[in-house]
Amino acid sequence: MRQPAIATPTATPRPARGRRWTRWLARGAGVLGGLALGLALAEGTFYCRDGGAFPHLNVYLADPELGVRLSPGATERIAFGGNPVSHVRINADGLRGADLPPPGKDEVLVVGDSQVFGLGVEEDEAFAARLAGLIGRPVVNAGVPTYGPAEYRAVIADQLARRHPRTVVLTINLVNDLFEAEHPNNQRHAVWDGWAVRKETAPAATTSFPGRDLVFRRSHLVFALRRWLHAGDPIDERGVASEGTWRDLVATGEHVRDDRRALDRARQQRLDAMTEAHRQIEGAERRIDEQIQRLLGESIADGPARVADGSARVADDADPDDIVGPRLLVESSRATIATARHIARAAVARATLRAQLARWAEVHRSADASAARANLTASDRALAVLTELDAQRIQAMLEPPLGGYLADVQQLVERAGARLVVVVLPIDVQVSPAEWAKYGATPIDMAPAAALTGELIERCHALGVSALDATAVLAAAEPGAFLDHDIHMTPNGHAAVAAALARTLAEPPPARPATARSPIPLPEVWRQAPEVAARGMREAGCEAKQIREWLRVQCARTRRARPIDVELTRDDGHEAIALVLPVELSLLVPVAAGHELAATLTWSDQTRVLHVGWPVGASQPTVAFDPPIARVAPGNPVVPTFRSATERALCNCWRVVFGAERTVERDQTLACPGAYGAPDPACVQRYDQSDATCPALLACTRRDPASPP
């Protein structure tokens, strides 16, 4: 039997190795293409969702000194908190906006952080750009987000050297600048793939690879993934080491407010002590005068004359009561004031009589002698207290946080021949409590922050620096001055600040004292001071005295004429104080080496020019009157009267506190002998309430910090 044939299987030909790799490559390419397509679709989805914008800036470069810089040529779309998308471009100088033109002759430099940068608004909506349109001058926006006070100063120094701006606007952002003043930016921020991140959250190192910048700076998908991965990270709302919060602002404000209250209490205590010392002196001296008349008997009648010049009488028009009456010297209330020569003689005579009373009291053991010794001791003690208080310098103002920093920046700017202007920007919830609602938070009392703002503005003015507190203008722009769910300003807020800043720039800087001055001396201290020898002083019917740096010239009515005006024709220190009253005038000026003063004093019958100077190298100042120039008196004599209600109020209070016992009702007399001080309407408006507030009013006219206008 025939066996069936067994079929031999035919071997299948194996594919060539090259074809297999091609197939795998095709499959891999398909996978990669699908993945790329998926990533592209995902990227496009997130890009569309975000409107092509990121919620944070990613235009930074690392800088070892400043922490970060803005990358020249970088661009970005940014949106946060549901606010509209805005566009950012960085110019070749590393600042926001178009490339800068060559430096101009009248350029304004605006320095600050993200508020100045205009985060959240278009570049032409930031207040620096709006300011340029309002004032017609080139304005450079040098605001850099994350920067603080140290970085502001560095930017100012750099731009002063490079562009030589005429005006520098330093913007203090109360949201974080107080904290950042003690924490330089290179300790707070680092750059991670173009983003500025908190120093403590930045990686120690990163791996470089081609396209890293594109992936980590430009990809909305990667940004969303990063956000998702870190969504569960706990964040302490009080902030971390790199940033401050509104809590820091409130705490600092409370500290400043407490310091202000303590300083005000110290000033008021000094004022009360001075008033009490004056009252004790007045009472003791009145009793001493009475004892001189009663105990020394008839020796009073010719004693003063012998002391003065050996003649039988002081002068034909002098009255014995001018010398020994209850109110003596320039401060007396006699109807016709004697000339300075007679006043000086009376002072010498009274001092002699006082010494006689003291000797009499020492050798007698009667009740009258004991009373005399007690009165003399009480007067001397009160005068010692008053003299100490008079020379005491109570701090004129607080040194607020950033106070020393402002002085340093001012010197930097002035050395470059430019003008400094400071803008203080408040936190949004400080402007309006309604802003708390956008954070879903319970309103917190931000009143302490107002004390801080006030001290900063006052410090600027004391430095001669123009300053703008933007709180009121932003409040007027509410609602709508700040972005939703964010602290930054809207276009409306920027416009409000720009308009207010334009007005501030148009105003002259505030005047500042050339140097710190001691307090203006008190009346009793002036009375005890000796006269200054001055050519033509007695002939003019005036008296000159100097205590510390303060020179006081006092001119009173004589039988022939009365002083009616003072015109300052030269005042190098800009600190002279003139007071013209119906029958007397006074001139106060701090005498300083190298400074000169010229004042034309007018009487009803003549004019005289007073010169006060201290030539450089001279051992002492000079005080002298030029010869008089006769003037034609008006046909109808002018009835003496107060120039305004300010002088009347000052005179009334002078009589209450320092003058004679009033024999007429308030506002019914023209005489307040010896009065001096600044005729400041603001002082009168604040303190002219009653006799009880008169010490505060007179302290205000002496420019005492205890009674600010």
XYZ file of C-alpha atoms in Angstrom:
709
model
C 0.000 0.000 0.000
C 1.250 3.193 -1.019
C 1.990 5.681 1.741
C 0.498 9.104 1.282
C 2.996 11.808 0.632
C 3.685 14.122 3.551
C 3.534 17.789 2.538
C 6.541 19.688 3.482
C 5.539 23.169 4.783
C 6.881 25.983 2.781
C 8.953 28.402 4.895
C 7.499 31.905 5.068
C 10.056 34.440 4.046
C 11.087 36.669 6.982
C 10.773 40.445 6.452
C 13.908 42.357 6.035
C 15.324 44.021 9.165
C 15.008 47.508 7.650
C 11.307 47.142 7.012
C 10.680 46.133 10.659
C 12.408 49.239 12.014
C 10.480 51.388 9.615
C 7.257 49.932 10.927
C 8.274 50.619 14.532
C 9.324 54.108 13.645
C 6.012 54.675 11.951
C 4.165 53.404 14.966
C 6.312 55.573 17.267
C 5.790 58.556 15.066
C 2.085 57.972 15.180
C 2.158 57.793 18.952
C 4.329 60.868 19.201
C 2.216 62.659 16.655
C -0.902 61.772 18.564
C 0.739 62.864 21.790
C 1.923 66.074 20.184
C -1.501 66.655 18.769
C -3.041 65.960 22.163
C -0.579 68.277 23.889
C -1.187 70.933 21.264
C -4.926 70.591 21.726
C -4.500 70.695 25.502
C -2.178 73.686 25.219
C -4.658 75.425 22.949
C -7.482 74.634 25.336
C -5.677 76.105 28.320
C -4.453 79.027 26.221
C -8.019 79.837 25.208
C -9.241 79.350 28.750
C -6.616 81.782 30.036
C -7.068 84.210 27.155
C -3.396 83.754 26.401
C -2.534 85.406 29.726
C -0.762 84.318 32.879
C -1.752 85.500 36.368
C 1.863 86.364 37.214
C 4.733 88.057 35.427
C 7.360 85.783 33.875
C 9.644 88.471 32.459
C 12.406 88.379 35.072
C 16.159 87.848 35.044
C 18.149 87.068 38.180
C 20.266 89.894 39.635
C 22.669 89.361 42.561
C 22.145 92.848 44.022
C 18.515 93.655 43.205
C 17.175 90.107 43.316
C 15.517 90.434 39.921
C 15.510 92.597 36.815
C 13.043 92.893 33.975
C 14.228 91.074 30.872
C 14.738 93.499 27.936
C 12.550 92.647 24.984
C 10.217 90.360 26.965
C 6.470 90.488 26.358
C 3.514 88.919 28.153
C -0.237 88.979 28.505
C -1.379 89.030 32.108
C -4.731 88.705 33.874
C -5.658 87.858 37.456
C -8.613 87.994 39.808
C -11.112 88.005 36.973
C -9.816 91.364 35.760
C -9.312 92.202 32.051
C -6.233 91.027 30.182
C -3.426 93.578 29.972
C -0.252 93.563 27.899
C 3.307 93.931 29.118
C 6.392 94.752 27.112
C 9.846 95.457 28.473
C 12.070 97.923 26.622
C 15.798 97.820 26.016
C 16.455 99.585 29.333
C 14.651 96.868 31.260
C 11.630 99.061 32.058
C 8.007 98.808 31.032
C 6.916 100.454 27.802
C 8.369 101.506 24.494
C 12.077 102.157 24.119
C 13.069 105.372 25.855
C 14.043 108.460 23.876
C 17.358 110.174 24.587
C 17.412 111.863 28.022
C 15.449 115.111 28.098
C 16.150 118.336 29.974
C 12.931 118.277 31.980
C 12.440 114.562 32.532
C 10.459 113.056 35.414
C 11.494 109.687 36.846
C 8.807 107.690 38.687
C 10.178 104.894 40.891
C 8.291 102.212 42.777
C 7.016 98.647 42.668
C 4.121 96.924 40.880
C 1.762 99.846 41.552
C 4.037 102.178 39.585
C 4.677 99.446 36.986
C 0.899 99.367 36.491
C 0.300 95.666 37.079
C -3.160 94.814 35.812
C -3.571 97.817 33.497
C -2.179 98.768 30.098
C 1.094 100.696 30.016
C -0.597 103.907 28.866
C -3.073 103.628 31.774
C -0.411 103.577 34.517
C -0.223 106.859 36.412
C 3.305 107.592 35.147
C 2.051 107.605 31.541
C -1.033 109.620 32.446
C 1.164 112.119 34.295
C 3.186 112.752 31.132
C 0.032 113.755 29.297
C -1.074 116.084 32.094
C 2.181 117.994 32.586
C 3.592 117.875 29.056
C 6.945 116.515 30.218
C 8.676 113.192 29.466
C 8.048 110.691 32.256
C 9.993 107.446 32.735
C 8.141 104.575 34.416
C 10.843 102.844 36.493
C 8.479 100.726 38.553
C 9.556 97.107 38.992
C 7.349 94.525 40.727
C 8.934 92.896 43.841
C 11.146 95.960 44.480
C 11.258 97.691 47.857
C 12.940 100.781 49.344
C 16.526 99.539 48.902
C 15.911 98.768 45.236
C 14.121 102.108 44.691
C 17.247 103.894 45.873
C 19.453 101.825 43.574
C 17.230 102.590 40.589
C 17.236 106.315 41.439
C 21.037 106.379 41.701
C 21.398 104.547 38.393
C 18.930 106.750 36.506
C 20.340 109.973 37.986
C 23.725 108.997 36.586
C 22.393 107.861 33.204
C 19.465 110.142 32.359
C 19.810 113.097 34.787
C 16.066 113.613 35.443
C 14.997 116.971 36.851
C 12.319 115.446 39.101
C 12.256 112.102 40.931
C 8.923 110.753 42.153
C 9.478 108.147 44.868
C 6.361 106.047 45.459
C 6.014 104.424 48.878
C 3.568 101.506 48.827
C 2.261 100.960 52.345
C 1.127 97.443 51.430
C 4.639 96.080 51.770
C 7.375 98.721 51.718
C 7.564 98.939 55.519
C 8.388 95.248 55.676
C 10.643 95.303 52.634
C 12.696 98.199 54.019
C 14.355 95.693 56.343
C 14.454 92.828 53.821
C 16.294 93.502 50.520
C 14.806 91.873 47.456
C 17.766 89.504 46.969
C 16.757 87.979 50.302
C 13.085 87.754 49.346
C 12.882 86.672 45.704
C 14.634 84.410 43.239
C 14.056 83.824 39.517
C 12.788 80.412 38.424
C 12.277 80.025 34.676
C 11.479 83.731 34.305
C 9.105 83.818 37.273
C 9.892 85.759 40.473
C 9.258 83.330 43.324
C 9.689 83.481 47.059
C 13.252 82.746 48.025
C 12.219 79.954 50.364
C 10.197 78.160 47.658
C 12.785 78.330 44.856
C 14.609 75.103 43.913
C 18.238 74.787 44.858
C 19.080 73.952 41.209
C 17.376 73.294 37.875
C 18.233 71.037 34.939
C 18.870 72.853 31.699
C 17.718 71.410 28.392
C 16.830 72.847 24.979
C 13.394 74.436 25.029
C 13.163 74.695 28.834
C 12.389 78.393 28.590
C 9.593 77.728 26.094
C 8.112 74.928 28.195
C 8.231 76.567 31.605
C 7.654 80.195 30.615
C 5.262 79.962 27.699
C 3.227 76.799 28.175
C -0.199 77.333 29.695
C -0.555 73.571 29.997
C 2.621 73.246 32.074
C 1.597 76.215 34.195
C -1.798 74.606 34.835
C -0.092 71.310 35.722
C 2.248 73.039 38.137
C -0.667 74.849 39.741
C -2.560 71.541 40.098
C 0.422 69.760 41.630
C 0.876 72.479 44.233
C -2.809 73.177 44.856
C -2.744 71.322 48.151
C 0.280 73.121 49.565
C -0.730 74.951 52.756
C -0.241 78.706 52.646
C -0.209 80.663 55.887
C -2.321 83.757 55.237
C -0.101 85.754 57.567
C 2.620 85.519 54.962
C 6.009 83.893 54.817
C 9.508 85.221 55.322
C 9.602 87.016 51.983
C 6.579 89.259 52.354
C 4.574 91.366 54.782
C 0.805 91.689 55.090
C -1.780 94.201 56.196
C -1.172 92.920 59.724
C 2.355 94.363 59.612
C 0.935 97.688 58.448
C -1.616 97.831 61.266
C 0.938 96.809 63.883
C 3.379 99.459 62.696
C 0.625 102.063 62.619
C -0.408 101.216 66.165
C 3.181 101.596 67.304
C 3.483 105.006 65.614
C 0.130 106.110 67.046
C 1.232 105.133 70.565
C 4.503 107.012 70.098
C 2.593 110.056 68.863
C 0.320 110.020 71.894
C 3.289 109.719 74.251
C 5.045 112.595 72.492
C 1.912 114.740 72.636
C 1.590 114.030 76.358
C 5.218 115.052 76.922
C 4.670 118.274 74.982
C 1.495 119.077 76.886
C 3.176 118.389 80.223
C 5.969 120.787 79.291
C 3.460 123.454 78.255
C 1.481 123.013 81.484
C 4.666 123.198 83.537
C 5.745 126.406 81.777
C 2.337 127.994 82.344
C 2.392 127.052 86.017
C 5.943 128.364 86.453
C 4.871 131.677 84.893
C 1.924 131.908 87.263
C 4.159 131.257 90.249
C 6.611 133.923 89.102
C 3.801 136.418 88.440
C 2.322 135.877 91.896
C 5.654 135.986 93.719
C 6.855 139.077 91.828
C 3.599 140.887 92.497
C 3.991 140.234 96.207
C 7.658 141.286 96.057
C 6.690 144.593 94.415
C 4.127 145.221 97.122
C 6.714 144.492 99.823
C 9.255 146.801 98.179
C 6.780 149.680 98.341
C 5.581 148.887 101.851
C 8.787 147.813 103.609
C 11.477 149.952 101.991
C 9.546 153.163 102.476
C 10.618 156.457 101.038
C 13.945 155.163 99.711
C 11.965 154.051 96.664
C 11.332 157.630 95.551
C 14.872 158.477 94.481
C 16.655 155.096 94.551
C 15.895 154.172 90.962
C 17.099 157.497 89.664
C 20.439 157.212 91.453
C 20.924 153.748 90.070
C 20.018 154.772 86.544
C 22.162 157.832 85.948
C 22.564 159.803 89.171
C 19.961 162.373 88.283
C 17.018 163.318 90.461
C 14.544 161.839 87.950
C 14.693 159.127 85.296
C 13.127 161.437 82.712
C 10.476 164.082 82.508
C 7.971 161.667 81.034
C 8.765 158.764 83.387
C 6.394 157.897 86.176
C 7.612 156.323 89.467
C 4.958 153.655 88.968
C 6.708 152.695 85.731
C 9.548 151.413 87.869
C 8.052 150.072 91.060
C 4.453 149.425 90.067
C 3.028 145.914 90.019
C 3.727 145.407 86.285
C 7.148 146.468 85.145
C 9.273 146.822 82.035
C 7.974 146.320 78.538
C 5.240 144.044 79.883
C 3.641 146.884 81.886
C 0.192 148.179 81.038
C 0.825 151.888 81.306
C -1.053 154.009 78.797
C 2.087 155.500 77.229
C 5.070 153.212 76.943
C 8.403 154.716 77.912
C 11.357 154.420 75.554
C 13.797 151.531 75.732
C 16.285 153.748 77.592
C 13.814 154.360 80.390
C 12.806 150.688 80.406
C 16.429 149.618 80.770
C 16.942 152.045 83.640
C 13.805 150.758 85.281
C 15.089 147.193 85.033
C 18.350 148.153 86.702
C 16.496 150.102 89.369
C 14.121 147.272 90.126
C 16.970 144.786 90.394
C 18.639 147.083 92.908
C 15.449 147.436 94.946
C 14.952 143.676 94.885
C 18.478 143.198 96.241
C 17.751 145.751 98.963
C 14.624 143.813 99.935
C 16.626 140.596 100.116
C 19.242 142.193 102.405
C 16.508 143.690 104.574
C 14.797 140.322 104.920
C 18.054 138.631 105.930
C 18.690 140.954 108.888
C 15.120 141.022 110.204
C 13.217 138.205 111.876
C 9.689 139.547 111.583
C 6.755 137.922 109.823
C 7.190 140.431 106.972
C 10.840 139.417 106.591
C 9.894 135.727 106.486
C 7.247 136.455 103.871
C 9.749 138.434 101.797
C 12.295 135.618 101.937
C 9.597 133.109 100.947
C 8.474 135.231 98.003
C 12.017 135.767 96.762
C 12.767 132.047 97.066
C 9.534 131.076 95.299
C 10.260 133.452 92.437
C 13.838 132.252 92.033
C 12.815 128.597 92.077
C 10.036 129.142 89.575
C 12.414 131.088 87.334
C 14.950 128.244 87.510
C 12.258 125.761 86.488
C 11.086 128.042 83.703
C 14.635 128.569 82.430
C 15.180 124.808 82.278
C 11.883 124.252 80.483
C 12.636 127.108 78.105
C 15.865 125.474 76.939
C 14.361 121.995 76.802
C 13.992 120.639 73.303
C 11.013 118.374 72.947
C 11.225 116.261 69.814
C 9.588 118.224 67.005
C 8.237 115.104 65.344
C 8.458 111.376 65.371
C 11.062 109.572 63.317
C 8.634 107.244 61.555
C 9.603 104.055 59.763
C 11.369 105.097 56.552
C 12.100 108.542 58.046
C 15.869 108.136 57.829
C 15.519 106.485 54.438
C 13.625 109.493 53.058
C 16.353 111.849 54.278
C 18.996 109.690 52.598
C 17.147 109.602 49.268
C 16.557 113.340 49.452
C 20.295 113.969 49.793
C 21.002 111.635 46.873
C 18.510 113.454 44.648
C 19.536 116.960 45.698
C 23.211 116.237 45.120
C 22.281 115.451 41.530
C 20.483 118.801 41.219
C 17.024 117.237 41.013
C 13.808 117.651 42.995
C 12.336 114.812 45.066
C 8.582 114.279 45.355
C 7.121 111.466 47.477
C 3.815 109.689 46.864
C 2.395 107.547 49.675
C 0.022 104.913 48.311
C -2.356 103.327 50.851
C -3.566 99.744 50.900
C -7.020 99.373 49.336
C -8.812 98.510 52.602
C -7.296 101.634 54.125
C -8.981 103.735 51.449
C -12.421 102.179 51.869
C -13.697 99.500 54.290
C -15.925 98.313 51.419
C -12.808 96.802 49.802
C -12.828 94.056 52.452
C -15.854 92.505 50.740
C -13.850 91.398 47.690
C -11.666 89.283 49.976
C -14.641 87.841 51.847
C -13.069 89.111 55.069
C -14.434 90.913 58.102
C -13.419 94.607 58.069
C -10.484 95.497 60.312
C -9.896 98.949 61.809
C -7.175 100.494 59.639
C -7.151 103.822 61.512
C -3.670 103.177 62.986
C -2.260 103.171 59.451
C -3.426 106.779 59.062
C -1.054 107.801 61.869
C 1.819 106.253 59.965
C 0.869 108.028 56.738
C 0.612 111.342 58.579
C 4.060 110.966 60.099
C 5.598 110.126 56.718
C 4.025 113.202 55.122
C 5.119 115.401 58.041
C 8.636 114.021 57.805
C 8.755 114.843 54.089
C 7.612 118.406 54.696
C 10.235 118.860 57.411
C 12.835 117.817 54.847
C 11.492 120.343 52.341
C 10.134 117.533 50.158
C 6.753 117.740 48.435
C 4.580 114.782 49.415
C 1.224 113.422 48.302
C -0.951 111.234 50.491
C -3.045 109.463 47.866
C -5.654 108.211 50.339
C -8.158 111.011 49.790
C -7.896 111.068 45.994
C -8.333 107.290 45.783
C -11.273 107.460 48.177
C -12.871 110.018 45.860
C -12.391 107.576 42.975
C -14.236 104.812 44.806
C -15.964 102.580 44.000
C -13.701 101.338 41.276
C -10.267 102.598 42.300
C -8.877 99.076 42.809
C -9.009 95.848 40.815
C -11.306 92.998 41.793
C -9.823 90.570 44.314
C -6.522 92.452 44.238
C -4.699 95.377 45.819
C -3.589 97.039 42.574
C -5.229 100.126 41.139
C -7.619 100.238 38.200
C -7.243 102.734 35.353
C -9.552 105.022 37.370
C -7.282 104.766 40.392
C -4.201 105.510 38.303
C -5.939 108.508 36.721
C -6.837 109.916 40.156
C -3.256 109.589 41.399
C -1.854 111.136 38.193
C -4.115 114.192 38.493
C -3.209 114.744 42.153
C 0.485 114.242 41.431
C 0.350 116.787 38.596
C -1.040 119.344 41.059
C 1.685 118.494 43.576
C 4.420 118.966 40.978
C 2.989 122.372 40.062
C 3.307 123.589 43.661
C 6.617 124.803 45.121
C 8.340 122.505 47.627
C 7.596 123.265 51.296
C 10.077 125.523 53.055
C 12.245 123.826 55.641
C 14.287 125.272 58.508
C 17.910 125.807 57.646
C 18.849 123.996 60.848
C 17.254 122.699 64.017
C 16.350 125.539 66.363
C 16.028 125.716 70.104
C 12.602 126.747 71.419
C 11.713 130.423 71.155
C 12.360 131.798 74.668
C 9.529 132.590 77.064
C 8.561 136.131 78.189
C 9.936 135.848 81.711
C 13.220 134.534 80.336
C 13.389 137.483 77.938
C 12.707 139.857 80.821
C 15.699 138.547 82.762
C 18.051 138.749 79.766
C 20.424 141.717 79.348
C 20.145 144.109 76.441
C 22.227 143.764 73.299
C 24.266 146.824 72.406
C 22.994 148.039 69.042
C 23.516 151.284 67.159
C 20.386 153.429 66.973
C 18.275 151.020 69.061
C 17.444 153.366 71.916
C 17.043 156.342 69.603
C 14.402 154.349 67.758
C 12.594 153.575 71.012
C 13.382 149.864 70.751
C 15.007 147.185 72.828
C 17.149 144.265 71.586
C 17.881 141.090 73.541
C 19.418 137.783 72.553
C 18.935 134.353 74.155
C 20.730 131.441 72.560
C 20.368 131.985 68.792
C 17.165 134.019 69.114
C 17.304 137.818 68.794
C 14.216 139.799 69.770
C 13.711 143.445 68.827
C 10.787 145.095 70.602
C 9.565 148.589 69.692
C 6.805 150.348 71.626
C 4.838 153.533 71.357
C 6.357 156.753 72.645
C 4.762 160.145 73.205
C 5.914 161.198 69.735
C 5.077 158.244 67.469
C 4.019 154.640 67.262
C 5.425 151.800 65.160
C 3.035 150.737 62.430
C 4.754 148.269 60.079
C 7.633 145.844 59.448
C 8.789 144.798 55.993
C 11.405 142.082 55.603
C 13.571 143.038 52.632
C 16.142 140.285 53.230
C 15.864 137.131 55.314
C 18.527 134.562 54.424
C 17.209 131.995 56.889
C 13.528 132.522 56.015
C 12.720 132.193 59.721
C 12.091 135.754 60.924
C 8.807 136.368 62.749
C 7.238 139.831 62.758
C 4.206 140.851 64.788
C 2.629 144.303 64.327
C 0.081 145.418 66.909
C -1.715 148.769 67.308
C 0.855 150.376 69.613
C 3.895 148.084 69.439
C 5.726 145.640 67.225
C 8.231 142.823 67.616
C 10.722 141.065 65.396
C 12.179 137.628 66.188
C 15.040 136.171 64.174
C 17.486 133.314 64.774
C 20.989 134.654 64.288
C 23.217 132.318 62.294
C 26.720 132.700 60.893
C 26.612 133.741 57.263
C 22.962 134.823 57.387
C 21.769 138.397 57.094
C 18.465 140.118 57.748
C 17.304 143.548 56.678
C 13.953 144.891 57.847
C 12.346 148.272 57.269
C 10.502 149.414 60.394
C 7.972 152.183 59.923
C 6.721 154.588 62.578
C 4.012 157.158 62.196
C 6.696 159.813 61.605
C 9.744 157.992 60.181
C 11.272 154.789 58.823
C 14.448 152.986 59.858
C 16.215 149.993 58.345
C 17.401 147.364 60.817
C 20.391 145.204 59.867
C 21.185 141.917 61.607
C 24.172 139.953 60.397
C 26.893 137.566 61.399
C 29.751 137.751 58.901
C 31.617 134.510 58.403
C 34.648 134.539 60.691
C 33.274 137.202 63.034
C 33.139 136.393 66.747
C 29.628 137.755 67.220
C 26.692 139.116 65.249
C 26.017 142.798 64.588
C 22.707 144.577 65.128
C 22.247 148.177 64.004
C 19.678 150.705 62.754
C 20.386 153.002 59.827
C 19.690 156.727 60.412
C 15.985 157.548 60.320
C 14.200 158.824 57.240
C 11.364 161.237 57.956
C 7.997 160.430 56.444
C 5.001 162.683 55.879
C 2.247 161.771 58.275
C -1.263 161.563 56.802
C -3.466 164.617 57.205
C -5.922 162.726 59.371
C -4.146 160.629 62.007
C -4.856 156.949 61.571
C -6.690 155.507 64.534
C -4.731 152.559 65.950
C -6.457 149.258 65.333
C -5.685 145.584 64.862
C -4.801 144.447 61.384
C -7.028 141.392 61.693
C -8.824 139.149 64.141
C -5.623 137.107 64.396
C -3.648 139.903 66.050
C -6.596 140.779 68.288
C -6.928 137.197 69.516
C -3.188 136.960 70.128
C -3.199 140.226 72.074
C -6.146 139.155 74.212
C -4.475 135.888 75.131
C -1.187 137.634 75.813
C -2.859 139.782 78.420
C -4.514 136.751 79.962
C -1.314 134.722 80.256
C 1.578 137.205 80.413
C 0.123 140.696 80.634
C -1.199 142.934 83.371
C -4.306 142.154 85.314
C -7.114 143.126 82.997
C -9.087 146.188 83.938
C -11.173 146.100 80.775
C -13.165 143.385 79.109
C -11.708 141.088 76.499
C -11.399 142.687 73.025
C -11.717 146.181 74.500
C -8.030 147.155 74.652
C -5.307 147.767 72.102
C -2.375 147.225 74.459
C -0.619 143.909 75.069
C 2.894 145.137 75.939
C 5.749 142.807 75.145
C 3.783 140.488 72.885
C 5.677 138.541 70.238
C 5.116 135.483 68.080
C 3.896 134.462 64.632
C 0.480 135.921 63.690
C -0.736 132.564 62.384
C -4.479 132.394 61.612
C -4.341 128.593 61.875
C -3.241 128.895 65.517
C -6.126 131.227 66.277
C -8.624 129.031 64.482
C -7.578 126.000 66.497
C -6.946 127.432 69.973
C -8.861 130.707 70.374
C -11.707 129.202 72.360
C -11.461 130.631 75.871
C -9.008 132.003 78.406
C -8.196 128.395 79.333
C -6.802 127.695 75.857
C -4.715 130.871 75.708
C -1.459 129.138 76.777
C -1.852 126.718 73.886
C -2.546 129.572 71.437
C 0.553 131.493 72.496
C 2.645 128.319 72.383
C 1.433 127.820 68.815
C 2.527 131.352 67.852
C 5.951 130.551 69.367
C 6.009 127.494 67.071
C 6.080 125.158 70.020
C 5.549 121.521 68.915
C 3.196 121.106 71.873
C 0.629 123.251 70.049
C 0.802 122.625 66.298
C -1.433 124.816 64.116
